[in-house]
Coordinates of C-alpha atoms in Angstrom, one line a residue:
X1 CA 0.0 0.0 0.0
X2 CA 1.4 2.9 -0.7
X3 CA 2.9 5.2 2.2
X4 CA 0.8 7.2 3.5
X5 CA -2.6 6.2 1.8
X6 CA -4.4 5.1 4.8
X7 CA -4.0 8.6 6.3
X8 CA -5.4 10.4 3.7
X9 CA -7.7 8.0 3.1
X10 CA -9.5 8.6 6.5
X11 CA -9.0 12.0 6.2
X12 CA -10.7 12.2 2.6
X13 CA -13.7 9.8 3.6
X14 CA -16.9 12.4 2.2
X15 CA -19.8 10.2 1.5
X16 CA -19.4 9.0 5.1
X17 CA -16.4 11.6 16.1
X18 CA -17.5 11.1 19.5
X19 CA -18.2 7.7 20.7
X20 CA -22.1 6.5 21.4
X21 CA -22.9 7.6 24.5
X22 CA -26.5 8.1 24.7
X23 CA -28.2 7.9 27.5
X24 CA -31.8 5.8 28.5
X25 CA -33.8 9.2 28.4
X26 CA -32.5 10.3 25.0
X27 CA -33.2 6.4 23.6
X28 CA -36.7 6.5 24.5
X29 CA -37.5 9.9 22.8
X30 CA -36.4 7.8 19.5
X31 CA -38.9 4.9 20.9
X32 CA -41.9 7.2 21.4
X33 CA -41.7 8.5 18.0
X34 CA -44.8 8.8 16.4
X35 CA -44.9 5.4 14.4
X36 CA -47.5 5.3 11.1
X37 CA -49.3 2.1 10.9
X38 CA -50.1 1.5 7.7
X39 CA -47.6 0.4 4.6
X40 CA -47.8 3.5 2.2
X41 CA -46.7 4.3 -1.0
X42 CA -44.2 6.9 -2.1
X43 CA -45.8 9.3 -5.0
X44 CA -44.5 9.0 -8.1
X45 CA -41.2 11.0 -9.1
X46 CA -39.9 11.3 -12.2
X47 CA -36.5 12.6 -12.8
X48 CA -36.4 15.3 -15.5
X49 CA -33.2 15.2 -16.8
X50 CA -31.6 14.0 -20.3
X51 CA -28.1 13.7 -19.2
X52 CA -24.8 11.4 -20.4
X53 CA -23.7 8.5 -18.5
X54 CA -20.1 8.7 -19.4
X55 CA -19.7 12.0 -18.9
X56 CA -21.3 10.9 -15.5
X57 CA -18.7 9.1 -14.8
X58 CA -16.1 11.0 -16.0
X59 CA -17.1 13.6 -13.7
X60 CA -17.3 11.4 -10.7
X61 CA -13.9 10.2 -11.1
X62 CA -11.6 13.3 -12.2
X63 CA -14.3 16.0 -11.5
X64 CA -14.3 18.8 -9.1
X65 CA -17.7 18.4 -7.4
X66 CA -16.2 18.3 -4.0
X67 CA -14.6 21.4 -4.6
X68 CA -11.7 21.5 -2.5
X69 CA -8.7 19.2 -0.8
X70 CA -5.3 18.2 0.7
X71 CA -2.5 19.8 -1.7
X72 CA -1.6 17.4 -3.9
X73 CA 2.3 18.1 -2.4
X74 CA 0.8 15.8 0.3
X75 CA 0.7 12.9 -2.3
X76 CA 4.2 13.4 -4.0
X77 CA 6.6 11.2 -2.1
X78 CA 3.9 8.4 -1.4
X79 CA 2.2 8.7 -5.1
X80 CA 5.0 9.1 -7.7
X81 CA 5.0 5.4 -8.4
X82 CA 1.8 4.6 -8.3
X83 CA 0.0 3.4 -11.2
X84 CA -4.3 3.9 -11.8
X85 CA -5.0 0.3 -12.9
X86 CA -8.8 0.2 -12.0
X87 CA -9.5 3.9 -13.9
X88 CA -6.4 4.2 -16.1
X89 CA -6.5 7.5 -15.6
X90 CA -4.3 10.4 -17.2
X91 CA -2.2 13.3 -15.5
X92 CA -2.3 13.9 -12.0
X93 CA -4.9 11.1 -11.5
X94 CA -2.9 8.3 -13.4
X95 CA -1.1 8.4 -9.6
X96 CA -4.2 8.2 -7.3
X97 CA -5.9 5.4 -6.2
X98 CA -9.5 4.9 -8.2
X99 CA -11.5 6.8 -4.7
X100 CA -9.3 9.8 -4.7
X101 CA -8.9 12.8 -7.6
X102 CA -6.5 15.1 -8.3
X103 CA -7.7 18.5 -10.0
X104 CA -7.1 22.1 -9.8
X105 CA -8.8 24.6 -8.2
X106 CA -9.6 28.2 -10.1
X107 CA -7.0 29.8 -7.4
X108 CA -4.5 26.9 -9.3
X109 CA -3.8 25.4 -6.6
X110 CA -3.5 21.3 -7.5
X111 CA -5.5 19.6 -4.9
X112 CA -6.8 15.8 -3.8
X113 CA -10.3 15.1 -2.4
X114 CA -12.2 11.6 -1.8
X115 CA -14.5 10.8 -4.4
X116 CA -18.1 9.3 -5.1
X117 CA -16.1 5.7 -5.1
X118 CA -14.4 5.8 -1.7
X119 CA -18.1 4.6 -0.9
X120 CA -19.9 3.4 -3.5
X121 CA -17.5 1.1 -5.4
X122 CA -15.6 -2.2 -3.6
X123 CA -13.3 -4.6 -4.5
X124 CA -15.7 -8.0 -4.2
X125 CA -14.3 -11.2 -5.9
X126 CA -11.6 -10.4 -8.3
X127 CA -12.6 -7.2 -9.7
X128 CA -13.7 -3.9 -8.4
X129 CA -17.4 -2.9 -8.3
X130 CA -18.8 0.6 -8.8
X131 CA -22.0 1.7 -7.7
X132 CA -21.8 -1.5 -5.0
X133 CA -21.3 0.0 -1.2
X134 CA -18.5 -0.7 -0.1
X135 CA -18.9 -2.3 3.5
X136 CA -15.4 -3.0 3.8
X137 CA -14.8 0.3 5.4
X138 CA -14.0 0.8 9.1
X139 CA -15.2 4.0 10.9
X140 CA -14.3 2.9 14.7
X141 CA -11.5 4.9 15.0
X142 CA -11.7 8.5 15.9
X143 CA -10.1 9.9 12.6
X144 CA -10.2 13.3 14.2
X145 CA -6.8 12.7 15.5
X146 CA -5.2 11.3 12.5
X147 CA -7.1 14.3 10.5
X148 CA -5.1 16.7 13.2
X149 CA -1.7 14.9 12.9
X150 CA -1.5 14.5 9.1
X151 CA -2.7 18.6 9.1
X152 CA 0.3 19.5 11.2
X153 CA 2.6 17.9 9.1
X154 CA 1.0 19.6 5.6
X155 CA 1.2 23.0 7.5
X156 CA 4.9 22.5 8.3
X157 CA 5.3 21.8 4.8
X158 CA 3.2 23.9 2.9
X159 CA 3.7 26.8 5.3
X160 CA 0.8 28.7 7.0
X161 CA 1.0 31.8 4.6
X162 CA 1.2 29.8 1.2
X163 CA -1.2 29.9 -1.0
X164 CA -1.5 25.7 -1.2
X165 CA -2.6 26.4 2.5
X166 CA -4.8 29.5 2.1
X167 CA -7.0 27.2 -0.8
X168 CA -7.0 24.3 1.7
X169 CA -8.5 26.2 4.8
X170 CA -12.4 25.7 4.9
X171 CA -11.8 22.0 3.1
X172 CA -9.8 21.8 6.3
X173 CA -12.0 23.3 8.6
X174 CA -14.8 21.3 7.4
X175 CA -13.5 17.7 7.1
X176 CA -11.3 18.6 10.4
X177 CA -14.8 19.6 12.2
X178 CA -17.1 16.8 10.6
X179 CA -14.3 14.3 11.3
X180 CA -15.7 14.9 15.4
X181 CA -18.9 12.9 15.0
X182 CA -18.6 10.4 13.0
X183 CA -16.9 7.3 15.3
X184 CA -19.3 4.4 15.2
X185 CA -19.6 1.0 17.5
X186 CA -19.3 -1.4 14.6
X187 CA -16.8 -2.1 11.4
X188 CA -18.3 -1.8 8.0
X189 CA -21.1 0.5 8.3
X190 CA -21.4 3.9 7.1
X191 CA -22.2 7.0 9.3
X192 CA -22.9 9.2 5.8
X193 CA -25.4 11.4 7.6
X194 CA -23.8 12.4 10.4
X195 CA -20.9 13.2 8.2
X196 CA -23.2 15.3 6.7
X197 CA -24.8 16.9 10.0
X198 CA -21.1 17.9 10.9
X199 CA -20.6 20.0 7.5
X200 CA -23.8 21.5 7.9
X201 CA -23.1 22.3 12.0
X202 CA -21.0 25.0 10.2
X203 CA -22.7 25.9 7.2
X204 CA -25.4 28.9 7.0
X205 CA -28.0 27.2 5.0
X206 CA -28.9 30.2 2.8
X207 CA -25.5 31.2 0.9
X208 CA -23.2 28.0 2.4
X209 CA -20.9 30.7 3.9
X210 CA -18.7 28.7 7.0
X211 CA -20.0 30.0 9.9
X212 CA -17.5 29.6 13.2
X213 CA -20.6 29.3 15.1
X214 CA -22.8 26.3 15.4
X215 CA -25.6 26.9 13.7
X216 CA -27.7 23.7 15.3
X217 CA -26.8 21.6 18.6
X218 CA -25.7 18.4 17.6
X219 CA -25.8 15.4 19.6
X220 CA -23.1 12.9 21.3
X221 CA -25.6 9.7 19.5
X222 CA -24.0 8.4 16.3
X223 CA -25.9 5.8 14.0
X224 CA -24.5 4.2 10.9
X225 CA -26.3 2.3 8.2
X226 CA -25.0 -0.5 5.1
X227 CA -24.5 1.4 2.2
X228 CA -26.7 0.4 -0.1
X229 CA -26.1 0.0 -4.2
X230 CA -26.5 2.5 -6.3
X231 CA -27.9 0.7 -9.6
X232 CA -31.7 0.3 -7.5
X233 CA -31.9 4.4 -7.6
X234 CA -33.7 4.0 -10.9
X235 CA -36.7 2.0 -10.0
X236 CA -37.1 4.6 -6.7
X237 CA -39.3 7.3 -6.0
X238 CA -37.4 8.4 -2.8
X239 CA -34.0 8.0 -1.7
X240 CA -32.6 6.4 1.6
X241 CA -33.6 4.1 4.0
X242 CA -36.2 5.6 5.2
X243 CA -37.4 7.2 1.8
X244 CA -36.7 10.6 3.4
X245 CA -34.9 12.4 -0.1
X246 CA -37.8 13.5 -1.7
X247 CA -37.9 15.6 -5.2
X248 CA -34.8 16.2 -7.0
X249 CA -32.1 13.7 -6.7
X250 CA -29.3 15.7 -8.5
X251 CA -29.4 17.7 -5.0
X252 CA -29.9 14.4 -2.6
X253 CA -27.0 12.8 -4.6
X254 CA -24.6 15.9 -4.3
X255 CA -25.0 16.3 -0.7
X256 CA -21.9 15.4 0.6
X257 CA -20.1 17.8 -1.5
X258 CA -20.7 20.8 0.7
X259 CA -17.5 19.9 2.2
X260 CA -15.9 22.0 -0.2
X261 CA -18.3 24.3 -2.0
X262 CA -17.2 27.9 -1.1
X263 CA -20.8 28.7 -2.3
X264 CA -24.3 28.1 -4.0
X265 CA -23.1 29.6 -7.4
X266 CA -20.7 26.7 -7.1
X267 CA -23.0 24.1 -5.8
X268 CA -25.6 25.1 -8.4
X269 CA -22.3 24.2 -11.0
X270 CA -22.4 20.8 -9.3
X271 CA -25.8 20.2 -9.1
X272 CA -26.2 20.9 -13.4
X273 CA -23.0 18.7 -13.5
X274 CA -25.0 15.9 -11.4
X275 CA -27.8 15.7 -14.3
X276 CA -24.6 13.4 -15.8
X277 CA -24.0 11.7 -12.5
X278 CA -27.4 10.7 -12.3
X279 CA -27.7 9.1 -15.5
X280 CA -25.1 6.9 -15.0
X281 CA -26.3 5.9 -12.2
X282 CA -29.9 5.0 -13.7
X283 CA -28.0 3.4 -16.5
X284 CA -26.4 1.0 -13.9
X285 CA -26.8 -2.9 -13.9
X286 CA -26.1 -5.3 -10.8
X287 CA -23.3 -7.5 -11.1
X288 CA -24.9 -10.9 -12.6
X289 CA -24.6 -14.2 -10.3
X290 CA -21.3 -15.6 -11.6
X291 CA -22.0 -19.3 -11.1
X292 CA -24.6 -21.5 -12.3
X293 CA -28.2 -21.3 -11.2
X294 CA -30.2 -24.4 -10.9
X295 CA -33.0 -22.9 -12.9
X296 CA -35.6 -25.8 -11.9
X297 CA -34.8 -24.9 -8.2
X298 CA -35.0 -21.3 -9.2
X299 CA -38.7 -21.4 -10.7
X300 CA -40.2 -23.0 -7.4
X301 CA -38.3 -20.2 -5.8
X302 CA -40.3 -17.5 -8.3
X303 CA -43.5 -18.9 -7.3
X304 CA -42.6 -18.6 -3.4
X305 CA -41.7 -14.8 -4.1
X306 CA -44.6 -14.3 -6.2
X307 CA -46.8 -15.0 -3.2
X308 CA -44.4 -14.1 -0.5
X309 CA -42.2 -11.2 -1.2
X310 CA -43.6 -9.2 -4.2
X311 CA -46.0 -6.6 -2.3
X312 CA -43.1 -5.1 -0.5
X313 CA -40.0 -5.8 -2.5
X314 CA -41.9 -6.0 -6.8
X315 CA -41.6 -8.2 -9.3
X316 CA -38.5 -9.1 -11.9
X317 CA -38.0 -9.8 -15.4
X318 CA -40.5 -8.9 -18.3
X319 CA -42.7 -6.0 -16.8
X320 CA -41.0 -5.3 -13.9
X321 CA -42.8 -3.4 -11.1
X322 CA -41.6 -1.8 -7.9
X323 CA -44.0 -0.5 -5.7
X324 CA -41.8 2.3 -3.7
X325 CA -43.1 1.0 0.1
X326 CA -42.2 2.3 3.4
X327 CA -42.7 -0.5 5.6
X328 CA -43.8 0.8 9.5
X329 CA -41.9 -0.5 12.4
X330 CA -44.8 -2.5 13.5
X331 CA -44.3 -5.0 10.6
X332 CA -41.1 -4.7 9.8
X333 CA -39.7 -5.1 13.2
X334 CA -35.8 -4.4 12.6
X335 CA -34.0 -1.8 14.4
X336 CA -35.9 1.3 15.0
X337 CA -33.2 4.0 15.7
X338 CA -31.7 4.5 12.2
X339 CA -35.3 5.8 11.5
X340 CA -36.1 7.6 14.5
X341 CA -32.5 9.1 14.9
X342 CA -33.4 10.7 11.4
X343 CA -36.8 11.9 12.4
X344 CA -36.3 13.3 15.5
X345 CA -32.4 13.2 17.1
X346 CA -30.8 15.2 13.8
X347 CA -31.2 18.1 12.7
X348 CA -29.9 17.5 9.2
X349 CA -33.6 17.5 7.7
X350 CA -34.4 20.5 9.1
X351 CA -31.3 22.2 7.9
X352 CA -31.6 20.7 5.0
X353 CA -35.5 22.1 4.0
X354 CA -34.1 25.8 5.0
X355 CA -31.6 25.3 3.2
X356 CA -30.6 26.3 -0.7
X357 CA -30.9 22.5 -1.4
X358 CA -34.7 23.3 -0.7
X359 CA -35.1 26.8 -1.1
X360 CA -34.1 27.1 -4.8
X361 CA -35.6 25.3 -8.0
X362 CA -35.6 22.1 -8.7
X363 CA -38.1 20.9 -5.6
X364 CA -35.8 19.0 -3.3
X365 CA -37.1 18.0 0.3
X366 CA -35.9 15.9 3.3
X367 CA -39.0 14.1 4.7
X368 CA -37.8 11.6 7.4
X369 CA -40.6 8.6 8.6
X370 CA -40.5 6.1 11.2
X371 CA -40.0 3.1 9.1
X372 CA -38.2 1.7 6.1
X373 CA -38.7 0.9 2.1
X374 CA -38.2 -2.6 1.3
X375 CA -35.5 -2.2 -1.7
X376 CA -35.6 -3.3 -5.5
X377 CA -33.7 -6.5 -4.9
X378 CA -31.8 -6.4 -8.4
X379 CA -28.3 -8.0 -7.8
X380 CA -29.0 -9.1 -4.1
X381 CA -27.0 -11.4 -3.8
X382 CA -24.1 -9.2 -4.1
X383 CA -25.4 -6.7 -1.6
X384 CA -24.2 -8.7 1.6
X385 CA -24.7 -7.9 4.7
X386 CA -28.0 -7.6 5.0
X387 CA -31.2 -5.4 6.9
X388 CA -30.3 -1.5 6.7
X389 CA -27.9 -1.8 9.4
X390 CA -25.9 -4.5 8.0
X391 CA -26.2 -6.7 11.1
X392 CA -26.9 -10.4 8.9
X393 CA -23.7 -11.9 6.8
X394 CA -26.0 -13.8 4.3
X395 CA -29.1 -14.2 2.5
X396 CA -29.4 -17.7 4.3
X397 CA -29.5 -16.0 7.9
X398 CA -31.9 -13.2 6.5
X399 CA -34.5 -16.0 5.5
X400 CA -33.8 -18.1 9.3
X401 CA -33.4 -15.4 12.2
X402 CA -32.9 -18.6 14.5
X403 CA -29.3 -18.6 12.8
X404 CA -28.2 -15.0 13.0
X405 CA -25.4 -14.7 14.3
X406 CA -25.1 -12.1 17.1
X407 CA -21.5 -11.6 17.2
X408 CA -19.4 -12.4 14.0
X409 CA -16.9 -11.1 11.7
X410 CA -15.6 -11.5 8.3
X411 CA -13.7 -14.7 8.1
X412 CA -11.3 -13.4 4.8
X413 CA -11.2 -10.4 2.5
X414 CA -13.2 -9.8 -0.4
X415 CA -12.7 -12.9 -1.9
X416 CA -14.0 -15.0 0.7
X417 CA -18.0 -15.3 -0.4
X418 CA -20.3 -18.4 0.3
X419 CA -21.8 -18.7 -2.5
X420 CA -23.9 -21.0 -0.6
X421 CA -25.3 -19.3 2.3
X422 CA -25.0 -16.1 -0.3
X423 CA -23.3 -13.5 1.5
X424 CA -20.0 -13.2 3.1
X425 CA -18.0 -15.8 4.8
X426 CA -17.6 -15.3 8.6
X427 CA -16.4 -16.8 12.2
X428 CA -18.9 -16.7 15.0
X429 CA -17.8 -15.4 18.1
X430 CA -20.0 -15.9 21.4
X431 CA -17.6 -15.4 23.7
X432 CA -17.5 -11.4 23.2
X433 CA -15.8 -9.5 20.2
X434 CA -12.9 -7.8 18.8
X435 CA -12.6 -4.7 16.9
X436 CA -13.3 -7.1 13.6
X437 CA -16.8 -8.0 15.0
X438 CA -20.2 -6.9 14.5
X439 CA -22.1 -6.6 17.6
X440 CA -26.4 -7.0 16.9
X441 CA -26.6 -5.9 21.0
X442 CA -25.6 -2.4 20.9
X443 CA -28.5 -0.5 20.2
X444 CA -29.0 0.5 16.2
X445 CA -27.4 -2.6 15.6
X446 CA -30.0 -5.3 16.0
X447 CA -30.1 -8.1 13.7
X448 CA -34.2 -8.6 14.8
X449 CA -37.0 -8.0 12.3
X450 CA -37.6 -9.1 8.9
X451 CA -39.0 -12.9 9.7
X452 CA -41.0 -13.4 6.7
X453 CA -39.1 -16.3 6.0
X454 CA -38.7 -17.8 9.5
X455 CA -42.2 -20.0 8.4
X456 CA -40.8 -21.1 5.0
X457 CA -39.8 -24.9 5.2
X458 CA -35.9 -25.4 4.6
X459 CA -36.6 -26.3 1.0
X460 CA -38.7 -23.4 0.5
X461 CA -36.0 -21.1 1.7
X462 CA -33.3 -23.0 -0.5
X463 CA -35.2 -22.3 -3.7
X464 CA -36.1 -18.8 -2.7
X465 CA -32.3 -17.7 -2.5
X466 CA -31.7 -19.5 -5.5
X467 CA -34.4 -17.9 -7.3
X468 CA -33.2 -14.3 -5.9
X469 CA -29.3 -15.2 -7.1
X470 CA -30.8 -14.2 -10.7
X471 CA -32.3 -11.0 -10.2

C-alpha cells in the first residue's frame, strides 16, 4: 500500500467523532416516536433530466464536485509510483488510487479530495465494483486525531501563509470539524449522515458561507447504516432508508459535496453537473450471479416470491414493477433508531428544508418517517450484509433469524463469499468481540425484524435464494 494512503484516506472519507454515548432518556425519545401504521406508498417521481452516463462518470472520477482538498504536495513522495490500474486515468490522477482525484482549483492550486467511489465502489471477488457499497470500510476509529496529525505535518510543509494552505482552509476546517462525530460501534457500516450533519453544523444554510458558530446543537448519539447499491436508484421514488430524499435527486445525490463548496453559485455548477452523474447511475446494472443457477430450483423459488415477497419488494424480469413502500416499524420489526434518529435526534432535515438544497428550484425535500422501504432486490446477492444496518452476513440468515449470528466477523477479504449461504464468509464469536466483530446488542445494531421467511420450510428457503441469485 502505498505510504501514506491510509492517512489520507480517512482524512478524505466524504460520502461517510464522539463515541455513542446516549443515554436511556435520549433512547426513548427515538422509541416514542410517532410510528405510522399502515404500509404506504411513495408518490410517483420522475427525474427530468436528459443527461450522459459517461460523462457521468467522468465527472465522478476526475471532477471537481467536492470542490476543494489536501495539496496534492501531500501525495508526491507516497504517489509518484503509483499506477491507476482500475481507472487508467491520465495526468495527476494516473497516480491516485481509483476513490481519490486530483484536479485544480480556479485559485490553481492542485489539490486531492475523496470521491463518489471511496463509498460506493468495492473490491468484491476479483474485480472492483462501482455503484456496490463498499462495506469494507471501518469507521471505529476516531479519525479526528489522525485528520489533526496529518494537518500539522501539511502545514509544516506547505507553510501557513502559502497559498497551497490559504485554498486548503475551509476543506480543512470542514472535514477537520465533521471528522468529530462520526466514530461508530461497529466495522463496516457507514455514518454518511452524520458526516453530513457535521458539514452542515458549520454551514449557513442560505449562501453556504462557514460559519465559526454552530448553527444547530448536535448530539453525542451516532448511528450508521450499510450502504446500499446505487444501480436500484432507478426504480425509486425516494432516496434512503427511510425514503426521506424526496424531489430532486441531482441535489440528494450531491450532498456530501458541501465539504468544499465555497458557495451556492458553485453548488448550483455541481448540481447541473449531477444531471450526468445521475444518469449513469440510472444506466447502472447489478453484477450478474457468476456461477450456475439451478434454474428448476429457481422457478419454485419465483412462485414462493410471487406469493411471499412481491408486495413489498416488486416483481422481476418482463414487466418489472416496484412499488416504492415504506414498511412501518410495526411490521417490519428491525431496528428502529436509524429511522427515528433521522426523524427526531438530527437536525440535518431541518437544515436541509431551510436550506438552498430546498429553497431554490428544482423541488428538493428531506421528509424523514418512522419506518423503512423494502429495496428493489436487483443483484441481491451481491449486496451482503444484509437489513439497513448490516447486522446479517448472508441471505441464508436473513430467511432463518434462529441462525443469526449475534456476534461475527468476516472470516477473509473480499474474496472470501459463500456462494452458498450467499453473502459473506464469517467466524462466530459468542464469547465477546474484537474490533473485527459486529455486535447485533448495541443499540441500532439489532439483527431482529424481517421474519418473513422464519415460516418457509428449509426447502422453500433453499429455492427462494436461489431464485433471488438471478435477479
Amino acid at each position: 500500500m502505498p505510504k501514506r494512503r491510509s492517512v489520507v484516506i480517512l482524512c478524505l472519507l466524504w460520502g461517510v467523532g464522539l463515541l455513542f454515548t446516549a443515554c436511556r432518556s435520549y433512547l426513548k425519545e427515538f422509541q416514542t416516536a410517532e410510528e405510522p401504521r399502515l404500509v404506504h406508498r411513495i408518490m410517483p417521481n420522475p427525474q427530468p433530466y436528459a443527461g450522459d452516463p459517461e460523462r457521468g462518470f467522468s465527472y465522478m472520477t476526475t471532477g471537481d464536485y467536492i470542490s476543494g482538498g489536501v495539496p496534492i504536495q501531500f501525495y508526491e513522495e507516497s504517489m509518484a509510483t503509483f499506477t491507476d490500474t482500475v481507472l487508467r486515468r491520465e495526468g495527476d490522477n494516473a497516480h491516485m488510487t481509483y476513490d481519490n482525484i486530483a484536479f485544480t482549483m480556479p485559485s490553481g492550486t492542485k489539490v486531492v479530495s475523496g470521491s463518489c467511489f471511496t463509498c460506493h465502489a468495492t473490491p468484491f471477488l476479483d474485480t472492483v465494483i462501482f455503484g456496490m457499497g463498499n462495506s469494507q470500510l471501518d469507521f471505529q476509529e476516531n479519525f479526528s486525531r489522525r485528520f489533526n496529525l496529518a494537518m500539522v505535518f501539511l502545514k509544516r510543509k506547505l507553510g501557513k501563509n502559502s497559498d497551497e494552505w490559504q485554498a486548503f482552509d475551509l476543506y480543512r476546517k470542514m472535514v477537520g470539524g465533521a471528522f468529530t462525530y462520526i466514530h461508530t460501534d461497529n466495522p463496516g457500516v457507514n455514518p454518511a449522515f452524520r458526516l453530513e450533519e457535521g458539514y452542515a453544523l458549520h454551514r449557513d444554510p442560505v449562501d453556504f458561507s462557514y460559519e465559526k458558530k454552530k448553527q444547530f446543537e448536535i448530539s453525542n448519539f451516532n448511528i450508521a447504516s450499510d450502504t446500499p447499491p446505487l444501480w436500484n436508484v432507478k426504480k425509486k421514488d425516494a432516496l434512503y432508508y427511510n425514503g426521506m430524499g424526496r424531489g430532486d435527486f441531482t441535489k440528494q445525490l450531491m450532498q456530501a459535496g458541501i465539504q468544499g463548496v465555497p458557495d451556492t453559485t458553485k453548488a448550483r455548477e455541481v448540481q447541473q453537473k449531477f444531471a450526468d452523474v445521475l444518469a449513469w447511475v440510472e444506466a447502472l446494472e447489478p453484477p450478474a450471479y457468476p456461477k450456475e443457477i439451478d434454474q428448476a430450483l429457481a422457478a419454485k423459488g419465483k412462485v414462493l416470491f410471487q406469493e411471499n415477497c412481491k408486495k413489498c419488494h416488486g416483481t422481476y424480469g418482463e414487466n418489472e414493477t416496484y412499488p416504492n413502500k415504506i414498511i412501518p416499524m410495526h411490521e417490519i420489526q428491525t431496528d428502529p433508531l436509524y429511522a427515528q434518529f433521522m426523524l427526531k435526534g438530527s437536525y440535518l432535515p431541518t437544515w436541509f428544508n431551510e436550506s438552498w438544497y430546498a429553497k431554490s428550484p428544482p423541488y428538493a425535500e428531506q421528509k424523514p418517517s418512522n419506518g423503512y422501504i423494502a429495496p428493489p432486490l436487483d443483484g441481491v446477492w451481491a449486496t451482503a450484509p444484509y437489513l439497513h444496518n448490516g447486522s446479517v452476513p448472508t441471505l441464508e440468515a436473513l430467511l432463518n433469524s434462529a441462525i443469526r449470528p449475534t456476534y461475527w466477523k468476516r472470516r477473509g477479504d473480499h474474496t472470501d463469499f459463500d456462494f452458498e449461504k450467499v453473502g459473506w464468509a464469517y467466524l462466530e464469536e459468542p464469547d465477546g468481540k474484537d474490533e473485527k466483530t459486529y455486535d447485533t446488542t448495541l443499540p441500532g445494531y439489532s439483527n431482529k425484524g424481517h421474519y418473513f421467511g422464519d415460516e418457509l420450510l428449509e426447502t422453500e428457503r433453499k429455492a427462494l435464494i436461489e431464485y433471488v441469485k438471478g435477479l
